[in-house]
mmCIF file of C-alpha atoms in Angstrom:
data_model
loop_
_atom_site.group_PDB
_atom_site.id
_atom_site.type_symbol
_atom_site.label_atom_id
_atom_site.label_comp_id
_atom_site.label_asym_id
_atom_site.label_seq_id
_atom_site.Cartn_x
_atom_site.Cartn_y
_atom_site.Cartn_z
ATOM 1 C CA UNK A 5 16.248 35.386 17.458
ATOM 2 C CA UNK A 6 17.426 31.762 17.792
ATOM 3 C CA UNK A 7 14.827 29.045 17.239
ATOM 4 C CA UNK A 8 12.976 27.427 20.113
ATOM 5 C CA UNK A 9 14.149 23.820 20.266
ATOM 6 C CA UNK A 10 12.179 20.587 20.585
ATOM 7 C CA UNK A 11 9.983 21.273 17.554
ATOM 8 C CA UNK A 12 7.410 23.558 19.174
ATOM 9 C CA UNK A 13 5.871 25.624 16.400
ATOM 10 C CA UNK A 14 2.876 27.803 15.774
ATOM 11 C CA UNK A 15 0.259 26.760 13.198
ATOM 12 C CA UNK A 16 2.140 28.707 10.527
ATOM 13 C CA UNK A 17 5.240 26.590 11.074
ATOM 14 C CA UNK A 18 7.320 29.327 12.772
ATOM 15 C CA UNK A 19 8.895 29.137 16.243
ATOM 16 C CA UNK A 20 7.206 31.346 18.849
ATOM 17 C CA UNK A 21 8.479 34.807 19.667
ATOM 18 C CA UNK A 22 8.909 35.026 23.468
ATOM 19 C CA UNK A 23 8.283 38.789 23.247
ATOM 20 C CA UNK A 24 4.807 38.217 21.790
ATOM 21 C CA UNK A 25 2.309 37.415 24.617
ATOM 22 C CA UNK A 26 -0.146 35.686 22.275
ATOM 23 C CA UNK A 27 2.527 33.453 20.730
ATOM 24 C CA UNK A 28 3.956 32.716 24.178
ATOM 25 C CA UNK A 29 0.488 31.661 25.355
ATOM 26 C CA UNK A 30 0.168 29.293 22.380
ATOM 27 C CA UNK A 31 3.596 27.865 23.121
ATOM 28 C CA UNK A 32 2.768 27.247 26.776
ATOM 29 C CA UNK A 33 -0.468 25.528 25.721
ATOM 30 C CA UNK A 34 1.553 23.181 23.527
ATOM 31 C CA UNK A 35 3.964 22.515 26.388
ATOM 32 C CA UNK A 36 1.081 21.757 28.750
ATOM 33 C CA UNK A 37 -0.440 19.393 26.196
ATOM 34 C CA UNK A 38 2.915 17.633 25.835
ATOM 35 C CA UNK A 39 3.230 17.042 29.568
ATOM 36 C CA UNK A 40 -0.350 15.784 29.730
ATOM 37 C CA UNK A 41 0.242 13.156 27.034
ATOM 38 C CA UNK A 42 3.492 11.345 27.773
ATOM 39 C CA UNK A 43 2.950 8.451 25.346
ATOM 40 C CA UNK A 44 4.398 4.996 25.956
ATOM 41 C CA UNK A 45 7.952 4.148 26.959
ATOM 42 C CA UNK A 46 10.716 6.320 28.402
ATOM 43 C CA UNK A 47 11.178 8.433 25.234
ATOM 44 C CA UNK A 48 8.575 10.737 23.743
ATOM 45 C CA UNK A 49 9.022 9.407 20.205
ATOM 46 C CA UNK A 50 6.247 11.566 18.779
ATOM 47 C CA UNK A 51 8.227 14.587 19.897
ATOM 48 C CA UNK A 52 11.462 13.090 18.521
ATOM 49 C CA UNK A 53 9.855 12.693 15.094
ATOM 50 C CA UNK A 54 8.463 16.212 15.221
ATOM 51 C CA UNK A 55 11.820 17.713 16.148
ATOM 52 C CA UNK A 56 13.679 15.782 13.453
ATOM 53 C CA UNK A 57 11.099 16.752 10.808
ATOM 54 C CA UNK A 58 11.255 20.406 11.854
ATOM 55 C CA UNK A 59 15.045 20.377 11.668
ATOM 56 C CA UNK A 60 15.011 18.785 8.210
ATOM 57 C CA UNK A 61 12.422 21.277 7.003
ATOM 58 C CA UNK A 62 14.780 24.089 7.978
ATOM 59 C CA UNK A 63 17.853 22.454 6.396
ATOM 60 C CA UNK A 64 16.090 21.105 3.315
ATOM 61 C CA UNK A 65 14.925 17.627 2.386
ATOM 62 C CA UNK A 66 14.821 17.175 -1.407
ATOM 63 C CA UNK A 67 12.141 14.779 -2.589
ATOM 64 C CA UNK A 68 13.217 11.688 -4.528
ATOM 65 C CA UNK A 69 12.127 12.064 -8.146
ATOM 66 C CA UNK A 70 11.307 9.119 -10.471
ATOM 67 C CA UNK A 71 14.675 9.380 -12.244
ATOM 68 C CA UNK A 72 16.578 9.138 -8.948
ATOM 69 C CA UNK A 73 14.447 6.177 -7.910
ATOM 70 C CA UNK A 74 15.276 4.418 -11.171
ATOM 71 C CA UNK A 75 19.033 4.984 -10.992
ATOM 72 C CA UNK A 76 19.143 3.907 -7.338
ATOM 73 C CA UNK A 77 17.275 0.701 -8.150
ATOM 74 C CA UNK A 78 19.625 0.028 -11.056
ATOM 75 C CA UNK A 79 22.724 0.757 -8.962
ATOM 76 C CA UNK A 80 21.609 -1.745 -6.309
ATOM 77 C CA UNK A 81 20.841 -4.352 -8.982
ATOM 78 C CA UNK A 82 24.297 -3.946 -10.542
ATOM 79 C CA UNK A 83 25.969 -3.953 -7.126
ATOM 80 C CA UNK A 84 24.293 -7.222 -6.194
ATOM 81 C CA UNK A 85 25.503 -8.819 -9.439
ATOM 82 C CA UNK A 86 29.066 -7.628 -8.836
ATOM 83 C CA UNK A 87 29.043 -9.153 -5.339
ATOM 84 C CA UNK A 88 28.050 -12.632 -6.512
ATOM 85 C CA UNK A 89 31.589 -13.994 -7.146
ATOM 86 C CA UNK A 90 32.973 -12.204 -4.058
ATOM 87 C CA UNK A 91 30.610 -13.593 -1.425
ATOM 88 C CA UNK A 92 29.346 -17.032 -0.420
ATOM 89 C CA UNK A 93 26.303 -15.344 1.092
ATOM 90 C CA UNK A 94 23.476 -14.958 -1.449
ATOM 91 C CA UNK A 95 21.681 -11.723 -2.194
ATOM 92 C CA UNK A 96 19.838 -10.277 0.775
ATOM 93 C CA UNK A 97 17.846 -7.678 -1.177
ATOM 94 C CA UNK A 98 14.116 -8.241 -1.513
ATOM 95 C CA UNK A 99 13.225 -4.582 -2.105
ATOM 96 C CA UNK A 100 15.301 -1.695 -3.507
ATOM 97 C CA UNK A 101 14.220 1.839 -2.621
ATOM 98 C CA UNK A 102 15.387 5.461 -2.599
ATOM 99 C CA UNK A 103 14.631 7.469 0.536
ATOM 100 C CA UNK A 104 14.647 11.144 1.305
ATOM 101 C CA UNK A 105 15.933 12.176 4.726
ATOM 102 C CA UNK A 106 12.549 12.073 6.456
ATOM 103 C CA UNK A 107 11.912 8.591 5.123
ATOM 104 C CA UNK A 108 15.247 7.420 6.522
ATOM 105 C CA UNK A 109 14.134 8.566 9.985
ATOM 106 C CA UNK A 110 10.636 7.083 9.662
ATOM 107 C CA UNK A 111 11.830 3.718 8.336
ATOM 108 C CA UNK A 112 14.576 3.289 10.957
ATOM 109 C CA UNK A 113 12.710 4.553 14.010
ATOM 110 C CA UNK A 114 11.693 1.095 15.273
ATOM 111 C CA UNK A 115 15.334 0.058 15.628
ATOM 112 C CA UNK A 116 16.313 3.387 17.203
ATOM 113 C CA UNK A 117 13.599 2.730 19.769
ATOM 114 C CA UNK A 118 15.210 -0.618 20.662
ATOM 115 C CA UNK A 119 18.632 1.016 20.888
ATOM 116 C CA UNK A 120 17.664 4.096 22.884
ATOM 117 C CA UNK A 121 14.821 3.048 25.188
ATOM 118 C CA UNK A 122 17.063 1.112 27.632
ATOM 119 C CA UNK A 123 19.423 4.013 28.314
ATOM 120 C CA UNK A 124 16.608 6.576 28.204
ATOM 121 C CA UNK A 125 14.704 4.542 30.762
ATOM 122 C CA UNK A 126 17.592 4.913 33.184
ATOM 123 C CA UNK A 127 17.624 8.694 32.769
ATOM 124 C CA UNK A 128 13.854 9.066 33.049
ATOM 125 C CA UNK A 129 13.830 6.847 36.130
ATOM 126 C CA UNK A 130 16.543 8.980 37.698
ATOM 127 C CA UNK A 131 14.486 12.105 37.047
ATOM 128 C CA UNK A 132 11.516 10.537 38.813
ATOM 129 C CA UNK A 133 13.802 9.706 41.740
ATOM 130 C CA UNK A 134 14.552 13.405 42.190
ATOM 131 C CA UNK A 135 11.277 13.620 44.094
ATOM 132 C CA UNK A 136 12.213 12.762 47.727
ATOM 133 C CA UNK A 137 10.904 9.315 48.823
ATOM 134 C CA UNK A 138 9.064 10.762 51.813
ATOM 135 C CA UNK A 139 7.168 13.138 49.525
ATOM 136 C CA UNK A 140 6.209 10.711 46.743
ATOM 137 C CA UNK A 141 2.936 9.721 48.368
ATOM 138 C CA UNK A 142 1.754 13.319 48.565
ATOM 139 C CA UNK A 143 3.405 14.499 45.360
ATOM 140 C CA UNK A 144 2.579 11.594 43.084
ATOM 141 C CA UNK A 145 1.516 13.847 40.177
ATOM 142 C CA UNK A 146 4.824 15.757 40.451
ATOM 143 C CA UNK A 147 6.798 12.533 40.120
ATOM 144 C CA UNK A 148 4.756 11.596 37.072
ATOM 145 C CA UNK A 149 5.384 15.046 35.624
ATOM 146 C CA UNK A 150 9.138 14.661 36.157
ATOM 147 C CA UNK A 151 9.054 11.338 34.322
ATOM 148 C CA UNK A 152 7.094 12.884 31.477
ATOM 149 C CA UNK A 153 9.459 15.840 31.312
ATOM 150 C CA UNK A 154 12.398 13.430 31.156
ATOM 151 C CA UNK A 155 10.856 11.609 28.215
ATOM 152 C CA UNK A 156 10.222 14.924 26.477
ATOM 153 C CA UNK A 157 13.746 16.223 27.057
ATOM 154 C CA UNK A 158 15.306 13.005 25.818
ATOM 155 C CA UNK A 159 12.918 12.816 22.865
ATOM 156 C CA UNK A 160 13.660 16.400 21.896
ATOM 157 C CA UNK A 161 17.418 16.005 21.923
ATOM 158 C CA UNK A 162 17.264 12.569 20.313
ATOM 159 C CA UNK A 163 15.157 14.118 17.559
ATOM 160 C CA UNK A 164 17.860 16.723 16.996
ATOM 161 C CA UNK A 165 20.526 14.008 16.791
ATOM 162 C CA UNK A 166 18.477 11.904 14.356
ATOM 163 C CA UNK A 167 17.718 14.975 12.257
ATOM 164 C CA UNK A 168 21.451 15.642 11.972
ATOM 165 C CA UNK A 169 22.232 12.000 11.203
ATOM 166 C CA UNK A 170 19.601 12.032 8.461
ATOM 167 C CA UNK A 171 21.583 14.701 6.597
ATOM 168 C CA UNK A 172 24.742 12.547 6.627
ATOM 169 C CA UNK A 173 23.794 8.883 6.164
ATOM 170 C CA UNK A 174 24.175 7.470 2.658
ATOM 171 C CA UNK A 175 22.076 4.322 3.004
ATOM 172 C CA UNK A 176 19.947 2.250 5.373
ATOM 173 C CA UNK A 177 22.972 0.342 6.707
ATOM 174 C CA UNK A 178 25.508 3.157 6.515
ATOM 175 C CA UNK A 179 26.476 3.101 10.195
ATOM 176 C CA UNK A 180 26.811 -0.689 10.280
ATOM 177 C CA UNK A 181 23.586 -1.460 12.147
ATOM 178 C CA UNK A 182 20.469 -3.179 10.755
ATOM 179 C CA UNK A 183 18.360 -0.033 10.985
ATOM 180 C CA UNK A 184 15.926 -0.545 8.109
ATOM 181 C CA UNK A 185 13.292 -3.212 7.452
ATOM 182 C CA UNK A 186 14.713 -6.664 6.778
ATOM 183 C CA UNK A 187 15.502 -7.251 3.113
ATOM 184 C CA UNK A 188 15.119 -3.585 2.166
ATOM 185 C CA UNK A 189 18.149 -1.956 0.530
ATOM 186 C CA UNK A 190 17.869 1.827 0.552
ATOM 187 C CA UNK A 191 20.030 4.725 -0.621
ATOM 188 C CA UNK A 192 19.603 8.437 0.205
ATOM 189 C CA UNK A 193 20.276 10.233 -3.127
ATOM 190 C CA UNK A 194 20.530 13.769 -1.699
ATOM 191 C CA UNK A 195 23.232 12.744 0.784
ATOM 192 C CA UNK A 196 25.139 10.680 -1.772
ATOM 193 C CA UNK A 197 25.157 13.675 -4.101
ATOM 194 C CA UNK A 198 26.520 15.956 -1.361
ATOM 195 C CA UNK A 199 29.108 13.400 -0.281
ATOM 196 C CA UNK A 200 30.316 12.829 -3.844
ATOM 197 C CA UNK A 201 30.591 16.557 -4.422
ATOM 198 C CA UNK A 202 32.936 16.821 -1.447
ATOM 199 C CA UNK A 203 35.124 14.042 -2.835
ATOM 200 C CA UNK A 204 35.164 15.620 -6.309
ATOM 201 C CA UNK A 205 34.399 12.236 -7.864
ATOM 202 C CA UNK A 206 31.752 11.270 -10.447
ATOM 203 C CA UNK A 207 28.368 10.856 -8.779
ATOM 204 C CA UNK A 208 27.728 7.574 -10.609
ATOM 205 C CA UNK A 209 30.881 6.005 -9.154
ATOM 206 C CA UNK A 210 30.064 7.178 -5.645
ATOM 207 C CA UNK A 211 26.501 5.855 -5.974
ATOM 208 C CA UNK A 212 27.702 2.449 -7.176
ATOM 209 C CA UNK A 213 30.244 2.157 -4.365
ATOM 210 C CA UNK A 214 27.624 3.066 -1.749
ATOM 211 C CA UNK A 215 25.221 0.587 -3.393
ATOM 212 C CA UNK A 216 27.872 -2.133 -3.122
ATOM 213 C CA UNK A 217 28.254 -1.439 0.592
ATOM 214 C CA UNK A 218 24.495 -1.458 1.130
ATOM 215 C CA UNK A 219 24.077 -4.712 -0.808
ATOM 216 C CA UNK A 220 26.922 -6.316 1.164
ATOM 217 C CA UNK A 221 25.351 -5.301 4.480
ATOM 218 C CA UNK A 222 22.037 -6.759 3.325
ATOM 219 C CA UNK A 223 23.688 -10.106 2.575
ATOM 220 C CA UNK A 224 25.059 -10.257 6.094
ATOM 221 C CA UNK A 225 21.949 -9.190 7.968
ATOM 222 C CA UNK A 226 19.586 -11.273 5.820
ATOM 223 C CA UNK A 227 21.544 -14.548 5.732
ATOM 224 C CA UNK A 228 23.270 -14.540 9.125
ATOM 225 C CA UNK A 229 20.097 -15.071 11.191
ATOM 226 C CA UNK A 230 21.661 -14.498 14.599
ATOM 227 C CA UNK A 231 23.526 -11.288 13.699
ATOM 228 C CA UNK A 232 20.711 -8.725 13.928
ATOM 229 C CA UNK A 233 19.615 -9.857 17.376
ATOM 230 C CA UNK A 234 23.217 -10.260 18.519
ATOM 231 C CA UNK A 235 24.135 -6.661 17.691
ATOM 232 C CA UNK A 236 21.016 -5.143 19.234
ATOM 233 C CA UNK A 237 21.281 -7.337 22.354
ATOM 234 C CA UNK A 238 24.923 -6.332 22.804
ATOM 235 C CA UNK A 239 23.973 -2.644 22.728
ATOM 236 C CA UNK A 240 21.143 -3.255 25.199
ATOM 237 C CA UNK A 241 23.467 -5.123 27.559
ATOM 238 C CA UNK A 242 25.938 -2.259 27.417
ATOM 239 C CA UNK A 243 23.183 0.277 28.086
ATOM 240 C CA UNK A 244 22.144 -1.624 31.214
ATOM 241 C CA UNK A 245 25.545 -0.849 32.743
ATOM 242 C CA UNK A 246 25.423 2.893 32.128
ATOM 243 C CA UNK A 247 24.993 5.042 35.222
ATOM 244 C CA UNK A 248 23.167 8.346 35.354
ATOM 245 C CA UNK A 249 24.764 11.502 36.723
ATOM 246 C CA UNK A 250 21.994 12.909 38.883
ATOM 247 C CA UNK A 251 23.883 16.144 39.497
ATOM 248 C CA UNK A 252 23.993 16.746 35.746
ATOM 249 C CA UNK A 253 20.235 16.157 35.529
ATOM 250 C CA UNK A 254 19.551 18.548 38.387
ATOM 251 C CA UNK A 255 21.813 21.124 36.789
ATOM 252 C CA UNK A 256 19.998 20.809 33.446
ATOM 253 C CA UNK A 257 16.555 21.080 35.024
ATOM 254 C CA UNK A 258 17.695 24.031 37.094
ATOM 255 C CA UNK A 259 18.047 26.076 33.912
ATOM 256 C CA UNK A 260 14.392 25.600 32.922
ATOM 257 C CA UNK A 261 12.050 28.517 33.562
ATOM 258 C CA UNK A 262 8.485 27.482 32.605
ATOM 259 C CA UNK A 263 7.619 31.125 31.916
ATOM 260 C CA UNK A 264 10.578 31.581 29.572
ATOM 261 C CA UNK A 265 10.646 29.231 26.535
ATOM 262 C CA UNK A 266 14.146 30.403 25.610
ATOM 263 C CA UNK A 267 15.497 28.837 28.823
ATOM 264 C CA UNK A 268 14.882 25.404 27.292
ATOM 265 C CA UNK A 269 17.631 26.143 24.771
ATOM 266 C CA UNK A 270 20.191 25.877 27.560
ATOM 267 C CA UNK A 271 19.310 22.277 28.383
ATOM 268 C CA UNK A 272 21.958 19.799 27.268
ATOM 269 C CA UNK A 273 21.797 16.122 28.183
ATOM 270 C CA UNK A 274 25.350 15.381 27.054
ATOM 271 C CA UNK A 275 27.474 14.060 29.886
ATOM 272 C CA UNK A 276 24.548 12.691 31.870
ATOM 273 C CA UNK A 277 25.428 9.086 31.019
ATOM 274 C CA UNK A 278 28.631 7.482 32.301
ATOM 275 C CA UNK A 279 29.644 3.880 31.566
ATOM 276 C CA UNK A 280 30.546 1.932 34.685
ATOM 277 C CA UNK A 281 34.235 1.042 34.769
ATOM 278 C CA UNK A 282 33.681 -2.620 35.638
ATOM 279 C CA UNK A 283 35.037 -5.779 33.984
ATOM 280 C CA UNK A 284 31.518 -6.718 32.845
ATOM 281 C CA UNK A 285 30.949 -3.321 31.245
ATOM 282 C CA UNK A 286 34.356 -3.342 29.574
ATOM 283 C CA UNK A 287 33.645 -6.819 28.200
ATOM 284 C CA UNK A 288 30.286 -5.613 26.902
ATOM 285 C CA UNK A 289 31.887 -2.636 25.160
ATOM 286 C CA UNK A 290 34.594 -4.854 23.658
ATOM 287 C CA UNK A 291 31.916 -7.213 22.328
ATOM 288 C CA UNK A 292 30.116 -4.331 20.588
ATOM 289 C CA UNK A 293 33.291 -2.837 19.133
ATOM 290 C CA UNK A 294 34.497 -6.234 17.907
ATOM 291 C CA UNK A 295 31.282 -7.193 16.123
ATOM 292 C CA UNK A 296 30.969 -3.726 14.541
ATOM 293 C CA UNK A 297 34.567 -3.948 13.326
ATOM 294 C CA UNK A 298 34.016 -7.462 11.946
ATOM 295 C CA UNK A 299 30.881 -6.364 10.089
ATOM 296 C CA UNK A 300 32.525 -3.268 8.644
ATOM 297 C CA UNK A 301 35.777 -5.085 7.878
ATOM 298 C CA UNK A 302 33.936 -7.823 5.984
ATOM 299 C CA UNK A 303 31.919 -5.278 4.010
ATOM 300 C CA UNK A 304 35.046 -3.278 3.093
ATOM 301 C CA UNK A 305 36.957 -6.409 2.048
ATOM 302 C CA UNK A 306 34.127 -7.864 -0.053
ATOM 303 C CA UNK A 307 33.220 -4.550 -1.684
ATOM 304 C CA UNK A 308 36.809 -3.721 -2.555
ATOM 305 C CA UNK A 309 37.202 -7.130 -4.185
ATOM 306 C CA UNK A 310 33.997 -6.767 -6.183
ATOM 307 C CA UNK A 311 34.818 -3.259 -7.435
ATOM 308 C CA UNK A 312 38.602 -3.479 -7.903
ATOM 309 C CA UNK A 313 38.546 -3.796 -11.700
ATOM 310 C CA UNK A 314 35.283 -1.949 -12.290
ATOM 311 C CA UNK A 315 35.484 1.490 -10.659
ATOM 312 C CA UNK A 316 38.409 3.733 -11.711
ATOM 313 C CA UNK A 317 38.513 5.577 -8.372
ATOM 314 C CA UNK A 318 37.883 2.599 -6.101
ATOM 315 C CA UNK A 319 41.036 3.183 -4.020
ATOM 316 C CA UNK A 320 40.063 6.771 -3.244
ATOM 317 C CA UNK A 321 36.468 5.779 -2.520
ATOM 318 C CA UNK A 322 37.544 2.961 -0.211
ATOM 319 C CA UNK A 323 39.939 5.132 1.775
ATOM 320 C CA UNK A 324 37.422 7.963 2.092
ATOM 321 C CA UNK A 325 34.722 5.583 3.380
ATOM 322 C CA UNK A 326 37.120 3.942 5.824
ATOM 323 C CA UNK A 327 38.139 7.284 7.291
ATOM 324 C CA UNK A 328 34.540 8.423 7.437
ATOM 325 C CA UNK A 329 33.412 5.289 9.296
ATOM 326 C CA UNK A 330 36.422 5.209 11.621
ATOM 327 C CA UNK A 331 36.169 8.878 12.613
ATOM 328 C CA UNK A 332 32.405 9.312 12.696
ATOM 329 C CA UNK A 333 30.698 12.512 11.635
ATOM 330 C CA UNK A 334 29.409 15.352 13.829
ATOM 331 C CA UNK A 335 25.970 13.759 14.099
ATOM 332 C CA UNK A 336 27.417 10.422 15.257
ATOM 333 C CA UNK A 337 29.449 12.276 17.874
ATOM 334 C CA UNK A 338 26.318 14.063 19.086
ATOM 335 C CA UNK A 339 24.508 10.748 19.340
ATOM 336 C CA UNK A 340 27.433 9.228 21.239
ATOM 337 C CA UNK A 341 27.393 12.080 23.750
ATOM 338 C CA UNK A 342 23.648 11.697 24.178
ATOM 339 C CA UNK A 343 23.407 7.945 24.803
ATOM 340 C CA UNK A 344 26.941 7.223 25.994
ATOM 341 C CA UNK A 345 27.891 4.880 23.145
ATOM 342 C CA UNK A 346 29.898 5.403 19.964
ATOM 343 C CA UNK A 347 28.342 3.454 17.098
ATOM 344 C CA UNK A 348 31.447 3.237 14.956
ATOM 345 C CA UNK A 349 33.899 0.416 14.383
ATOM 346 C CA UNK A 350 37.267 0.647 16.044
ATOM 347 C CA UNK A 351 40.174 -1.382 14.647
ATOM 348 C CA UNK A 352 38.530 -1.359 11.233
ATOM 349 C CA UNK A 353 41.768 -1.812 9.317
ATOM 350 C CA UNK A 354 42.791 -4.788 11.479
ATOM 351 C CA UNK A 355 39.408 -6.418 10.869
ATOM 352 C CA UNK A 356 39.691 -5.898 7.103
ATOM 353 C CA UNK A 357 43.201 -7.411 7.170
ATOM 354 C CA UNK A 358 41.840 -10.414 9.036
ATOM 355 C CA UNK A 359 39.136 -11.063 6.418
ATOM 356 C CA UNK A 360 41.780 -10.697 3.682
ATOM 357 C CA UNK A 361 43.966 -13.316 5.380
ATOM 358 C CA UNK A 362 40.987 -15.653 5.729
ATOM 359 C CA UNK A 363 40.212 -15.322 2.013
ATOM 360 C CA UNK A 364 43.824 -16.079 1.126
ATOM 361 C CA UNK A 365 44.031 -19.197 3.320
ATOM 362 C CA UNK A 366 40.476 -20.575 3.286
ATOM 363 C CA UNK A 367 38.853 -19.130 0.203
ATOM 364 C CA UNK A 368 35.532 -17.284 -0.017
ATOM 365 C CA UNK A 369 33.444 -20.224 1.272
ATOM 366 C CA UNK A 370 35.753 -20.801 4.225
ATOM 367 C CA UNK A 371 35.842 -17.117 5.073
ATOM 368 C CA UNK A 372 32.076 -16.610 4.986
ATOM 369 C CA UNK A 373 31.437 -19.906 6.742
ATOM 370 C CA UNK A 374 32.600 -18.262 9.966
ATOM 371 C CA UNK A 375 29.357 -16.281 10.032
ATOM 372 C CA UNK A 376 27.397 -19.489 10.610
ATOM 373 C CA UNK A 377 27.820 -19.132 14.387
ATOM 374 C CA UNK A 378 29.082 -16.315 16.653
ATOM 375 C CA UNK A 379 31.526 -18.647 18.405
ATOM 376 C CA UNK A 380 33.399 -19.176 15.114
ATOM 377 C CA UNK A 381 34.126 -15.494 14.556
ATOM 378 C CA UNK A 382 37.510 -13.959 15.371
ATOM 379 C CA UNK A 383 37.861 -12.377 18.790
ATOM 380 C CA UNK A 384 39.529 -9.098 19.622
ATOM 381 C CA UNK A 385 42.765 -11.001 20.408
ATOM 382 C CA UNK A 386 42.774 -12.501 16.901
ATOM 383 C CA UNK A 387 43.127 -9.023 15.383
ATOM 384 C CA UNK A 388 46.750 -9.030 16.544
ATOM 385 C CA UNK A 389 47.746 -11.977 14.294
ATOM 386 C CA UNK A 390 45.364 -12.423 11.338
ATOM 387 C CA UNK A 391 47.630 -14.939 9.630
ATOM 388 C CA UNK A 392 47.693 -17.260 12.643
ATOM 389 C CA UNK A 393 43.906 -17.204 12.934
ATOM 390 C CA UNK A 394 43.456 -17.777 9.202
ATOM 391 C CA UNK A 395 45.784 -20.783 9.213
ATOM 392 C CA UNK A 396 44.098 -22.421 12.202
ATOM 393 C CA UNK A 397 42.454 -25.778 11.408
ATOM 394 C CA UNK A 398 38.734 -25.606 10.628
ATOM 395 C CA UNK A 399 36.690 -27.752 12.978
ATOM 396 C CA UNK A 400 33.434 -27.736 11.042
ATOM 397 C CA UNK A 401 32.247 -28.881 7.635
ATOM 398 C CA UNK A 402 31.447 -25.945 5.358
ATOM 399 C CA UNK A 403 29.255 -28.214 3.248
ATOM 400 C CA UNK A 404 26.784 -28.488 6.114
ATOM 401 C CA UNK A 405 26.202 -24.736 6.264
ATOM 402 C CA UNK A 406 22.812 -23.611 4.963
ATOM 403 C CA UNK A 407 22.869 -19.847 4.464
ATOM 404 C CA UNK A 408 19.155 -19.929 3.567
ATOM 405 C CA UNK A 409 18.134 -22.161 6.456
ATOM 406 C CA UNK A 410 15.525 -21.343 9.109
ATOM 407 C CA UNK A 411 16.255 -18.412 11.348
ATOM 408 C CA UNK A 412 17.787 -19.248 14.685
ATOM 409 C CA UNK A 413 17.200 -17.223 17.855
ATOM 410 C CA UNK A 414 20.013 -14.902 18.896
ATOM 411 C CA UNK A 415 22.423 -16.239 21.505
ATOM 412 C CA UNK A 416 21.358 -15.772 25.093
ATOM 413 C CA UNK A 417 22.848 -12.761 26.824
ATOM 414 C CA UNK A 418 24.257 -12.946 30.357
ATOM 415 C CA UNK A 419 21.653 -12.463 33.072
ATOM 416 C CA UNK A 420 21.616 -8.984 34.503
#
């Protein structure tokens, strides 16, 4: 029998058998309790965590042993040393840790909440609107129940997506977003081991290359004060322009039979969200794709320079990581279908070529000085001619840049 989704389990940890009346009664009691306790916000995050943990328990989540912790810490220390001559940005690592898959979910959940709540709020609001306006006064509890059900459905499927992502990510910053706590560099040993096995390369080399990428991301997000808020605000702005397909919601809810738990397996929220094809929405999407490409391109360029004469298989590692980031894995594709946004950098190779041209013409200090303000960064149009952008006259004094200066607020987003 296929598992019941959304993490509903009996005390023994097994999914309920719909043919067993006693187990079915326990399941329905859990469902009733869920709908009675919606939690805060548009997503039932308690349910999301439960689903993700249940999925990882089924797939396996090896604990991090002391030896793995030690070699991860050492790999991040070495990586940070290797990056010193390749970056004008100082080390951004305050804490080095090794996470198992559950820890990756737990430690990144606050950022996922910021990313997902805006788009989830639109879906949950649309579900509440399914109650006819003329009936809302008399059926107030039903409208509240629809809202709660929407949060549960979204939380359940988001938990499945995060559980899948947790089996693929190699580090805290693997998908190019500042997901973990500030200043914390983290690797996921079990996933690095599986990834390296697929490449048929020595695990130590793979670990060091992933550590270099994590350390490079930490330098950016720690010492470019506006970048974290800029990325998250850009995603939120994009989410505000996503429309909700009410027919798809009605179709999904139409498959639910409260007396039949297995009917919940047929619910799929993919396709419910549709970006509006407006100039503002296209500009918002371009802004996200450009900044993700610039982040990933900078990391690839800096890491390749730091590891060129140190790792025998650096060319193979670099190409494999580029393809992996450009294509996105199955879990990233699931997440994209769920929230309507692909969190992967397009035009990655063009961005890397642009940073290479900047290094050639302006040097490391001149290249990294562009991160001092978002208006100094290359635009999407600059990807077409990296050499022209790199040769353009600098209009600011690099000596005035303080990479360790006080944090500045993120740039204001357009009013919505």
